[in-house]
Amino acid sequence: MTVMKIIWRSIVPTFSKGVVKPEAKPKKEVSKQSSFNRFAMLELSYPSSMLSEDLSISLAGSNLHIFTLGELKVITQSFSSSNFLGEGGFGPVHKGFIDDKLRPGLKAQPVAVKLLDLEGLQGHREWLTEVVFLGQLRHPNLVKLIGYCCEEEHRLLVYEYMARGSLEKQLFRRYSVSLPWATRMKIALGAAEGLAYLHEAEKPVIYRDFKASNILLDSDYNAKLSDFGLAKDGPEGDDTHVSTRVYGDTRLCCT
Ligand SMILES: Nc1ncnc2c1ncn2[C@@H]1O[C@H](COP(=O)(O)OP(=O)(O)O)[C@@H](O)[C@H]1O
Ligand SMILES: [Mg+2]
């Protein structure tokens, strides 16, 4: 995979906003982070005031695409209710479709677009944490962040579309056949592999939002962890201490 050597504010000045270089090779998915210099959240000096340009420079090489709000309106048909997928603490999520003419190097595909509710409980910090972690982490059992939008006060996230939605929906849907045990085991194993990847990384990540609604399923019931807005860097080396703070919602409480 492309090795990212990113240190905050010490990056390639040629990266231009809104464009992922077409010649950039697609990243290969890896199961270990051994050759991967992920930068830590702590290395971002002023996350709450971080500008879009600063972020795009920091994440140069991550293959994240930067979208305009106008583009995301087109992709989701103006966030129409017929494309509504669900809503959590961050804000509403809509299905959209990217065509292959939008960006060089970005293939035609369905996507899920998450829009920050400006009146909601979460804000820029959670959005930024999500972009920073998912922009750098790649694994078959983590949902793929395709890009983001940061325009004035608007904050959006664009993910690969997961055809079977969340595990919570699959488990608690009314009027449907319950999931076979073999499928449940496949989902449990996939989620565990996602967690193991985060915990065993060179710079470990503590996920802190492990719940059925954050385990997303593709059409083959492959499980992918989503929502890294509460994640934090884990202890490294001999360090064992992790500062704690109560987090979560009524379905989960973590420290
Ligand atoms: N990448 C995705 N693909 C398909 N559906 C998604 C995706 N991300 C989120 N969703 C849907 O949107 C709903 C809301 O997601 P989210 O904002 O993460 O809130 P929560 O995790 O609290 O349910 C999810 O339950 C899921 O059904
Ligand atoms: Mg979620």
PDB file of C-alpha atoms and ligand atoms in Angstrom:
ATOM      1  CA  MET A   1       0.000   0.000   0.000  1.00  0.00           C
ATOM      2  CA  THR A   2       1.046   3.607  -0.347  1.00  0.00           C
ATOM      3  CA  VAL A   3       3.007   4.441   2.762  1.00  0.00           C
ATOM      4  CA  MET A   4       1.722   7.593   4.378  1.00  0.00           C
ATOM      5  CA  LYS A   5       4.395   9.722   5.982  1.00  0.00           C
ATOM      6  CA  ILE A   6       2.300  12.446   7.382  1.00  0.00           C
ATOM      7  CA  ILE A   7       3.259  14.837  10.098  1.00  0.00           C
ATOM      8  CA  TRP A   8       0.872  17.638  10.773  1.00  0.00           C
ATOM      9  CA  ARG A   9       1.690  20.762   8.742  1.00  0.00           C
ATOM     10  CA  SER A  10       4.786  19.266   7.116  1.00  0.00           C
ATOM     11  CA  ILE A  11       3.263  18.055   3.923  1.00  0.00           C
ATOM     12  CA  VAL A  12       3.468  18.202   0.169  1.00  0.00           C
ATOM     13  CA  PRO A  13       2.347  21.699  -0.738  1.00  0.00           C
ATOM     14  CA  THR A  14       1.143  20.623  -4.187  1.00  0.00           C
ATOM     15  CA  PHE A  15      -2.030  18.915  -3.027  1.00  0.00           C
ATOM     16  CA  SER A  16      -4.915  20.901  -4.421  1.00  0.00           C
ATOM     17  CA  LYS A  17      -8.313  21.089  -2.771  1.00  0.00           C
ATOM     18  CA  GLY A  18     -11.004  18.887  -4.200  1.00  0.00           C
ATOM     19  CA  VAL A  19      -8.757  16.766  -6.377  1.00  0.00           C
ATOM     20  CA  VAL A  20      -7.323  13.351  -5.719  1.00  0.00           C
ATOM     21  CA  LYS A  21      -4.479  12.976  -8.159  1.00  0.00           C
ATOM     22  CA  PRO A  22      -5.634  10.593 -10.918  1.00  0.00           C
ATOM     23  CA  GLU A  23      -2.222   8.978 -11.118  1.00  0.00           C
ATOM     24  CA  ALA A  24      -2.368   8.026  -7.426  1.00  0.00           C
ATOM     25  CA  LYS A  25      -2.398   4.248  -7.239  1.00  0.00           C
ATOM     26  CA  PRO A  26      -5.363   2.679  -5.413  1.00  0.00           C
ATOM     27  CA  LYS A  27      -4.417   1.538  -1.922  1.00  0.00           C
ATOM     28  CA  LYS A  28      -4.277  -2.161  -1.294  1.00  0.00           C
ATOM     29  CA  GLU A  29      -6.147  -3.376   1.739  1.00  0.00           C
ATOM     30  CA  VAL A  30      -3.914  -4.721   4.471  1.00  0.00           C
ATOM     31  CA  SER A  31      -4.539  -6.603   7.647  1.00  0.00           C
ATOM     32  CA  LYS A  32      -1.661  -5.080   9.631  1.00  0.00           C
ATOM     33  CA  GLN A  33      -0.470  -1.544  10.030  1.00  0.00           C
ATOM     34  CA  SER A  34       3.210  -2.419  10.355  1.00  0.00           C
ATOM     35  CA  SER A  35       4.402  -0.304   7.418  1.00  0.00           C
ATOM     36  CA  PHE A  36       1.885   2.432   7.956  1.00  0.00           C
ATOM     37  CA  ASN A  37       2.776   5.716   9.643  1.00  0.00           C
ATOM     38  CA  ARG A  38      -0.599   6.735  10.906  1.00  0.00           C
ATOM     39  CA  PHE A  39      -0.597  10.123  12.561  1.00  0.00           C
ATOM     40  CA  ALA A  40      -2.335  10.424  15.880  1.00  0.00           C
ATOM     41  CA  MET A  41      -5.240  12.693  16.773  1.00  0.00           C
ATOM     42  CA  LEU A  42      -2.934  14.379  19.270  1.00  0.00           C
ATOM     43  CA  GLU A  43      -0.693  15.490  16.422  1.00  0.00           C
ATOM     44  CA  LEU A  44      -3.475  17.747  15.203  1.00  0.00           C
ATOM     45  CA  SER A  45      -2.855  20.978  17.043  1.00  0.00           C
ATOM     46  CA  TYR A  46      -6.217  22.686  16.916  1.00  0.00           C
ATOM     47  CA  PRO A  47      -8.843  20.176  15.809  1.00  0.00           C
ATOM     48  CA  SER A  48     -11.810  22.396  16.610  1.00  0.00           C
ATOM     49  CA  SER A  49     -10.654  25.158  14.325  1.00  0.00           C
ATOM     50  CA  MET A  50      -9.034  23.021  11.676  1.00  0.00           C
ATOM     51  CA  LEU A  51      -9.714  24.258   8.187  1.00  0.00           C
ATOM     52  CA  SER A  52     -10.685  22.214   5.187  1.00  0.00           C
ATOM     53  CA  GLU A  53      -7.409  23.038   3.422  1.00  0.00           C
ATOM     54  CA  ASP A  54      -5.370  22.028   6.492  1.00  0.00           C
ATOM     55  CA  LEU A  55      -7.213  18.731   6.604  1.00  0.00           C
ATOM     56  CA  SER A  56      -6.830  17.998   2.918  1.00  0.00           C
ATOM     57  CA  ILE A  57      -3.099  18.675   3.222  1.00  0.00           C
ATOM     58  CA  SER A  58      -2.802  16.417   6.273  1.00  0.00           C
ATOM     59  CA  LEU A  59      -4.640  13.622   4.558  1.00  0.00           C
ATOM     60  CA  ALA A  60      -2.864  13.901   1.217  1.00  0.00           C
ATOM     61  CA  GLY A  61      -2.117  10.315   0.198  1.00  0.00           C
ATOM     62  CA  SER A  62      -5.137   8.867   1.961  1.00  0.00           C
ATOM     63  CA  ASN A  63      -7.180   8.834  -1.278  1.00  0.00           C
ATOM     64  CA  LEU A  64     -10.089  10.628   0.373  1.00  0.00           C
ATOM     65  CA  HIS A  65     -12.151  12.700  -2.035  1.00  0.00           C
ATOM     66  CA  ILE A  66     -13.341  16.163  -1.112  1.00  0.00           C
ATOM     67  CA  PHE A  67     -16.875  16.892  -2.247  1.00  0.00           C
ATOM     68  CA  THR A  68     -18.772  20.137  -2.444  1.00  0.00           C
ATOM     69  CA  LEU A  69     -22.191  20.431  -0.843  1.00  0.00           C
ATOM     70  CA  GLY A  70     -23.629  20.996  -4.323  1.00  0.00           C
ATOM     71  CA  GLU A  71     -22.171  17.700  -5.551  1.00  0.00           C
ATOM     72  CA  LEU A  72     -23.598  15.813  -2.581  1.00  0.00           C
ATOM     73  CA  LYS A  73     -27.017  17.352  -3.218  1.00  0.00           C
ATOM     74  CA  VAL A  74     -26.901  16.018  -6.765  1.00  0.00           C
ATOM     75  CA  ILE A  75     -25.666  12.603  -5.576  1.00  0.00           C
ATOM     76  CA  THR A  76     -28.524  12.253  -3.042  1.00  0.00           C
ATOM     77  CA  GLN A  77     -31.214  14.007  -5.102  1.00  0.00           C
ATOM     78  CA  SER A  78     -31.239  16.884  -2.612  1.00  0.00           C
ATOM     79  CA  PHE A  79     -31.277  14.527   0.364  1.00  0.00           C
ATOM     80  CA  SER A  80     -34.684  13.321  -0.715  1.00  0.00           C
ATOM     81  CA  SER A  81     -36.763  11.339   1.756  1.00  0.00           C
ATOM     82  CA  SER A  82     -36.918   8.437  -0.696  1.00  0.00           C
ATOM     83  CA  ASN A  83     -33.138   8.046  -0.220  1.00  0.00           C
ATOM     84  CA  PHE A  84     -33.268   8.242   3.590  1.00  0.00           C
ATOM     85  CA  LEU A  85     -31.424   5.321   5.247  1.00  0.00           C
ATOM     86  CA  GLY A  86     -31.605   6.208   8.924  1.00  0.00           C
ATOM     87  CA  GLU A  87     -30.493   8.688  11.549  1.00  0.00           C
ATOM     88  CA  GLY A  88     -28.224   8.475  14.585  1.00  0.00           C
ATOM     89  CA  GLY A  89     -26.511  10.922  16.943  1.00  0.00           C
ATOM     90  CA  PHE A  90     -24.556  12.581  14.131  1.00  0.00           C
ATOM     91  CA  GLY A  91     -27.447  13.278  11.794  1.00  0.00           C
ATOM     92  CA  PRO A  92     -29.396  11.811   8.859  1.00  0.00           C
ATOM     93  CA  VAL A  93     -27.920   9.320   6.397  1.00  0.00           C
ATOM     94  CA  HIS A  94     -29.029   9.216   2.747  1.00  0.00           C
ATOM     95  CA  LYS A  95     -28.262   6.846  -0.064  1.00  0.00           C
ATOM     96  CA  GLY A  96     -26.721   8.389  -3.157  1.00  0.00           C
ATOM     97  CA  PHE A  97     -25.115   7.386  -6.378  1.00  0.00           C
ATOM     98  CA  ILE A  98     -21.773   8.597  -7.737  1.00  0.00           C
ATOM     99  CA  ASP A  99     -21.300   8.353 -11.473  1.00  0.00           C
ATOM    100  CA  ASP A 100     -17.907   7.760 -13.016  1.00  0.00           C
ATOM    101  CA  LYS A 101     -17.712  11.285 -14.461  1.00  0.00           C
ATOM    102  CA  LEU A 102     -17.632  13.043 -11.096  1.00  0.00           C
ATOM    103  CA  ARG A 103     -13.918  12.542 -10.285  1.00  0.00           C
ATOM    104  CA  PRO A 104     -11.009  10.968 -12.093  1.00  0.00           C
ATOM    105  CA  GLY A 105     -10.184   7.746 -10.263  1.00  0.00           C
ATOM    106  CA  LEU A 106     -13.559   7.491  -8.542  1.00  0.00           C
ATOM    107  CA  LYS A 107     -15.648   4.652  -9.907  1.00  0.00           C
ATOM    108  CA  ALA A 108     -19.421   4.711 -10.308  1.00  0.00           C
ATOM    109  CA  GLN A 109     -20.964   3.338  -7.109  1.00  0.00           C
ATOM    110  CA  PRO A 110     -23.756   3.717  -4.573  1.00  0.00           C
ATOM    111  CA  VAL A 111     -22.752   5.623  -1.427  1.00  0.00           C
ATOM    112  CA  ALA A 112     -24.162   6.564   1.964  1.00  0.00           C
ATOM    113  CA  VAL A 113     -23.945  10.289   2.763  1.00  0.00           C
ATOM    114  CA  LYS A 114     -24.048  11.295   6.438  1.00  0.00           C
ATOM    115  CA  LEU A 115     -24.960  14.907   7.173  1.00  0.00           C
ATOM    116  CA  LEU A 116     -24.061  16.546  10.493  1.00  0.00           C
ATOM    117  CA  ASP A 117     -27.186  17.785  12.248  1.00  0.00           C
ATOM    118  CA  LEU A 118     -26.147  21.306  13.202  1.00  0.00           C
ATOM    119  CA  GLU A 119     -28.584  21.261  16.127  1.00  0.00           C
ATOM    120  CA  GLY A 120     -27.481  17.798  17.272  1.00  0.00           C
ATOM    121  CA  LEU A 121     -25.292  16.351  20.021  1.00  0.00           C
ATOM    122  CA  GLN A 122     -22.221  15.791  17.901  1.00  0.00           C
ATOM    123  CA  GLY A 123     -20.176  18.344  16.038  1.00  0.00           C
ATOM    124  CA  HIS A 124     -16.982  19.257  14.237  1.00  0.00           C
ATOM    125  CA  ARG A 125     -14.772  17.293  16.648  1.00  0.00           C
ATOM    126  CA  GLU A 126     -16.567  13.981  16.031  1.00  0.00           C
ATOM    127  CA  TRP A 127     -16.644  14.674  12.288  1.00  0.00           C
ATOM    128  CA  LEU A 128     -12.925  15.417  12.290  1.00  0.00           C
ATOM    129  CA  THR A 129     -12.107  12.354  14.403  1.00  0.00           C
ATOM    130  CA  GLU A 130     -14.008  10.205  11.919  1.00  0.00           C
ATOM    131  CA  VAL A 131     -12.195  11.730   8.936  1.00  0.00           C
ATOM    132  CA  VAL A 132      -8.777  11.428  10.563  1.00  0.00           C
ATOM    133  CA  PHE A 133      -9.195   7.797  11.676  1.00  0.00           C
ATOM    134  CA  LEU A 134     -11.126   6.386   8.722  1.00  0.00           C
ATOM    135  CA  GLY A 135      -9.033   8.437   6.305  1.00  0.00           C
ATOM    136  CA  GLN A 136      -5.994   6.488   7.419  1.00  0.00           C
ATOM    137  CA  LEU A 137      -7.296   3.076   8.424  1.00  0.00           C
ATOM    138  CA  ARG A 138      -8.116   0.546   5.730  1.00  0.00           C
ATOM    139  CA  HIS A 139      -9.316  -3.003   6.402  1.00  0.00           C
ATOM    140  CA  PRO A 140     -11.976  -5.274   4.895  1.00  0.00           C
ATOM    141  CA  ASN A 141     -13.865  -5.139   8.212  1.00  0.00           C
ATOM    142  CA  LEU A 142     -13.930  -1.340   8.540  1.00  0.00           C
ATOM    143  CA  VAL A 143     -16.393   0.667   6.483  1.00  0.00           C
ATOM    144  CA  LYS A 144     -14.632   2.572   3.731  1.00  0.00           C
ATOM    145  CA  LEU A 145     -14.766   6.351   3.950  1.00  0.00           C
ATOM    146  CA  ILE A 146     -14.743   7.628   0.370  1.00  0.00           C
ATOM    147  CA  GLY A 147     -14.610  11.310   1.163  1.00  0.00           C
ATOM    148  CA  TYR A 148     -16.017  14.268   2.986  1.00  0.00           C
ATOM    149  CA  CYS A 149     -17.391  17.773   2.642  1.00  0.00           C
ATOM    150  CA  CYS A 150     -16.438  20.711   4.855  1.00  0.00           C
ATOM    151  CA  GLU A 151     -18.121  23.844   3.557  1.00  0.00           C
ATOM    152  CA  GLU A 152     -18.898  26.728   5.886  1.00  0.00           C
ATOM    153  CA  GLU A 153     -20.663  25.113   8.855  1.00  0.00           C
ATOM    154  CA  HIS A 154     -21.677  22.013   6.866  1.00  0.00           C
ATOM    155  CA  ARG A 155     -19.948  18.722   7.649  1.00  0.00           C
ATOM    156  CA  LEU A 156     -20.679  15.579   5.641  1.00  0.00           C
ATOM    157  CA  LEU A 157     -19.161  12.138   5.250  1.00  0.00           C
ATOM    158  CA  VAL A 158     -19.386   9.867   2.214  1.00  0.00           C
ATOM    159  CA  TYR A 159     -19.070   6.101   2.736  1.00  0.00           C
ATOM    160  CA  GLU A 160     -19.309   2.985   0.647  1.00  0.00           C
ATOM    161  CA  TYR A 161     -22.942   1.878   0.624  1.00  0.00           C
ATOM    162  CA  MET A 162     -23.651  -1.175   2.780  1.00  0.00           C
ATOM    163  CA  ALA A 163     -26.574  -2.947   1.162  1.00  0.00           C
ATOM    164  CA  ARG A 164     -27.942  -4.719   4.246  1.00  0.00           C
ATOM    165  CA  GLY A 165     -27.681  -1.735   6.571  1.00  0.00           C
ATOM    166  CA  SER A 166     -26.817  -2.220  10.224  1.00  0.00           C
ATOM    167  CA  LEU A 167     -26.799  -5.431  12.246  1.00  0.00           C
ATOM    168  CA  GLU A 168     -29.285  -3.757  14.592  1.00  0.00           C
ATOM    169  CA  LYS A 169     -31.776  -3.468  11.735  1.00  0.00           C
ATOM    170  CA  GLN A 170     -31.224  -7.079  10.732  1.00  0.00           C
ATOM    171  CA  LEU A 171     -31.714  -8.331  14.291  1.00  0.00           C
ATOM    172  CA  PHE A 172     -34.723  -6.272  15.262  1.00  0.00           C
ATOM    173  CA  ARG A 173     -36.655  -5.952  12.012  1.00  0.00           C
ATOM    174  CA  ARG A 174     -40.280  -6.883  12.357  1.00  0.00           C
ATOM    175  CA  TYR A 175     -41.822  -9.379   9.966  1.00  0.00           C
ATOM    176  CA  SER A 176     -38.643 -11.000   8.722  1.00  0.00           C
ATOM    177  CA  VAL A 177     -36.986 -14.368   9.024  1.00  0.00           C
ATOM    178  CA  SER A 178     -34.375 -14.313  11.762  1.00  0.00           C
ATOM    179  CA  LEU A 179     -30.712 -14.495  10.783  1.00  0.00           C
ATOM    180  CA  PRO A 180     -29.343 -18.045  10.504  1.00  0.00           C
ATOM    181  CA  TRP A 181     -26.671 -18.971  13.069  1.00  0.00           C
ATOM    182  CA  ALA A 182     -23.996 -19.414  10.386  1.00  0.00           C
ATOM    183  CA  THR A 183     -24.624 -15.814   9.257  1.00  0.00           C
ATOM    184  CA  ARG A 184     -24.490 -14.573  12.848  1.00  0.00           C
ATOM    185  CA  MET A 185     -21.152 -16.319  13.327  1.00  0.00           C
ATOM    186  CA  LYS A 186     -19.803 -14.789  10.106  1.00  0.00           C
ATOM    187  CA  ILE A 187     -20.850 -11.325  11.324  1.00  0.00           C
ATOM    188  CA  ALA A 188     -19.329 -11.878  14.797  1.00  0.00           C
ATOM    189  CA  LEU A 189     -16.056 -13.038  13.255  1.00  0.00           C
ATOM    190  CA  GLY A 190     -15.915 -10.089  10.859  1.00  0.00           C
ATOM    191  CA  ALA A 191     -16.566  -7.585  13.649  1.00  0.00           C
ATOM    192  CA  ALA A 192     -13.911  -9.287  15.835  1.00  0.00           C
ATOM    193  CA  GLU A 193     -11.391  -9.087  12.991  1.00  0.00           C
ATOM    194  CA  GLY A 194     -12.114  -5.384  12.637  1.00  0.00           C
ATOM    195  CA  LEU A 195     -11.491  -4.853  16.364  1.00  0.00           C
ATOM    196  CA  ALA A 196      -8.355  -7.002  16.331  1.00  0.00           C
ATOM    197  CA  TYR A 197      -6.938  -4.919  13.487  1.00  0.00           C
ATOM    198  CA  LEU A 198      -7.529  -1.734  15.486  1.00  0.00           C
ATOM    199  CA  HIS A 199      -6.069  -3.122  18.720  1.00  0.00           C
ATOM    200  CA  GLU A 200      -3.041  -4.804  17.158  1.00  0.00           C
ATOM    201  CA  ALA A 201      -2.012  -1.878  14.993  1.00  0.00           C
ATOM    202  CA  GLU A 202       1.360  -0.234  15.519  1.00  0.00           C
ATOM    203  CA  LYS A 203      -0.567   2.801  16.733  1.00  0.00           C
ATOM    204  CA  PRO A 204      -3.533   1.051  18.363  1.00  0.00           C
ATOM    205  CA  VAL A 205      -6.997   2.549  18.183  1.00  0.00           C
ATOM    206  CA  ILE A 206      -9.659   2.284  20.880  1.00  0.00           C
ATOM    207  CA  TYR A 207     -12.949   2.249  19.046  1.00  0.00           C
ATOM    208  CA  ARG A 208     -15.400   3.006  21.916  1.00  0.00           C
ATOM    209  CA  ASP A 209     -18.620   2.742  19.904  1.00  0.00           C
ATOM    210  CA  PHE A 210     -19.061  -1.004  19.455  1.00  0.00           C
ATOM    211  CA  LYS A 211     -22.791  -1.685  19.096  1.00  0.00           C
ATOM    212  CA  ALA A 212     -25.114  -3.473  16.669  1.00  0.00           C
ATOM    213  CA  SER A 213     -26.087  -0.249  14.875  1.00  0.00           C
ATOM    214  CA  ASN A 214     -22.414   0.416  14.064  1.00  0.00           C
ATOM    215  CA  ILE A 215     -21.796  -2.999  12.541  1.00  0.00           C
ATOM    216  CA  LEU A 216     -22.759  -2.543   8.902  1.00  0.00           C
ATOM    217  CA  LEU A 217     -23.383  -5.423   6.517  1.00  0.00           C
ATOM    218  CA  ASP A 218     -22.737  -5.687   2.799  1.00  0.00           C
ATOM    219  CA  SER A 219     -24.847  -7.814   0.458  1.00  0.00           C
ATOM    220  CA  ASP A 220     -22.905 -10.955   1.531  1.00  0.00           C
ATOM    221  CA  TYR A 221     -23.248 -10.206   5.252  1.00  0.00           C
ATOM    222  CA  ASN A 222     -19.609  -9.182   5.563  1.00  0.00           C
ATOM    223  CA  ALA A 223     -19.407  -7.061   8.726  1.00  0.00           C
ATOM    224  CA  LYS A 224     -17.721  -3.652   8.763  1.00  0.00           C
ATOM    225  CA  LEU A 225     -17.268  -1.404  11.789  1.00  0.00           C
ATOM    226  CA  SER A 226     -18.451   2.169  11.337  1.00  0.00           C
ATOM    227  CA  ASP A 227     -18.521   5.429  13.309  1.00  0.00           C
ATOM    228  CA  PHE A 228     -15.123   6.456  14.589  1.00  0.00           C
ATOM    229  CA  GLY A 229     -16.279   9.804  15.982  1.00  0.00           C
ATOM    230  CA  LEU A 230     -15.624   8.621  19.554  1.00  0.00           C
ATOM    231  CA  ALA A 231     -12.440   6.673  18.783  1.00  0.00           C
ATOM    232  CA  LYS A 232      -9.123   7.582  20.343  1.00  0.00           C
ATOM    233  CA  ASP A 233      -5.487   6.600  20.075  1.00  0.00           C
ATOM    234  CA  GLY A 234      -4.613   3.678  22.324  1.00  0.00           C
ATOM    235  CA  PRO A 235      -1.530   3.413  24.538  1.00  0.00           C
ATOM    236  CA  GLU A 236       1.758   2.638  22.802  1.00  0.00           C
ATOM    237  CA  GLY A 237       4.872   0.818  23.983  1.00  0.00           C
ATOM    238  CA  ASP A 238       5.171   0.515  27.775  1.00  0.00           C
ATOM    239  CA  ASP A 239       2.428   3.042  28.288  1.00  0.00           C
ATOM    240  CA  THR A 240      -0.676   1.362  29.711  1.00  0.00           C
ATOM    241  CA  HIS A 241      -2.691   4.340  30.869  1.00  0.00           C
ATOM    242  CA  VAL A 242      -5.690   5.529  28.875  1.00  0.00           C
ATOM    243  CA  SER A 243      -7.562   8.602  30.057  1.00  0.00           C
ATOM    244  CA  THR A 244     -11.276   7.937  30.416  1.00  0.00           C
ATOM    245  CA  ARG A 245     -14.466   9.884  30.117  1.00  0.00           C
ATOM    246  CA  VAL A 246     -18.045   8.582  29.999  1.00  0.00           C
ATOM    247  CA  TYR A 247     -19.285   8.429  26.421  1.00  0.00           C
ATOM    248  CA  GLY A 248     -22.021   6.876  24.342  1.00  0.00           C
ATOM    249  CA  ASP A 249     -25.769   6.929  24.066  1.00  0.00           C
ATOM    250  CA  THR A 250     -28.629   5.202  25.832  1.00  0.00           C
ATOM    251  CA  ARG A 251     -27.780   1.936  24.073  1.00  0.00           C
ATOM    252  CA  LEU A 252     -24.168   1.987  25.154  1.00  0.00           C
ATOM    253  CA  CYS A 253     -21.926   3.667  27.660  1.00  0.00           C
ATOM    254  CA  CYS A 254     -18.171   3.455  27.377  1.00  0.00           C
ATOM    255  CA  THR A 255     -15.098   5.097  28.810  1.00  0.00           C
TER     256      THR A 255
HETATM  257  N1  LIG B   1     -22.445   3.129   4.905  1.00  0.00           N
HETATM  258  C1  LIG B   1     -23.739   2.890   5.096  1.00  0.00           C
HETATM  259  N2  LIG B   1     -24.440   2.147   4.207  1.00  0.00           N
HETATM  260  C2  LIG B   1     -25.751   1.895   4.395  1.00  0.00           C
HETATM  261  N3  LIG B   1     -26.475   2.345   5.433  1.00  0.00           N
HETATM  262  C3  LIG B   1     -25.823   3.083   6.360  1.00  0.00           C
HETATM  263  C4  LIG B   1     -24.443   3.415   6.236  1.00  0.00           C
HETATM  264  N4  LIG B   1     -24.083   4.172   7.302  1.00  0.00           N
HETATM  265  C5  LIG B   1     -25.187   4.306   8.046  1.00  0.00           C
HETATM  266  N5  LIG B   1     -26.250   3.668   7.491  1.00  0.00           N
HETATM  267  C6  LIG B   1     -27.634   3.603   7.995  1.00  0.00           C
HETATM  268  O1  LIG B   1     -27.941   4.798   8.666  1.00  0.00           O
HETATM  269  C7  LIG B   1     -28.345   4.522  10.015  1.00  0.00           C
HETATM  270  C8  LIG B   1     -27.855   5.638  10.917  1.00  0.00           C
HETATM  271  O2  LIG B   1     -26.472   5.515  11.038  1.00  0.00           O
HETATM  272  P1  LIG B   1     -25.625   6.304  12.109  1.00  0.00           P
HETATM  273  O3  LIG B   1     -25.689   7.761  11.786  1.00  0.00           O
HETATM  274  O4  LIG B   1     -24.282   5.677  12.102  1.00  0.00           O
HETATM  275  O5  LIG B   1     -26.365   6.137  13.471  1.00  0.00           O
HETATM  276  P2  LIG B   1     -26.441   4.894  14.484  1.00  0.00           P
HETATM  277  O6  LIG B   1     -25.088   4.246  14.459  1.00  0.00           O
HETATM  278  O7  LIG B   1     -26.759   5.503  15.801  1.00  0.00           O
HETATM  279  O8  LIG B   1     -27.538   4.007  13.955  1.00  0.00           O
HETATM  280  C9  LIG B   1     -27.745   3.145  10.334  1.00  0.00           C
HETATM  281  O9  LIG B   1     -28.473   2.463  11.301  1.00  0.00           O
HETATM  282  C10 LIG B   1     -27.779   2.457   8.994  1.00  0.00           C
HETATM  283  O10 LIG B   1     -29.016   1.834   8.815  1.00  0.00           O
HETATM  284 MG    MG B   2     -23.547   4.254  13.262  1.00  0.00          MG
END
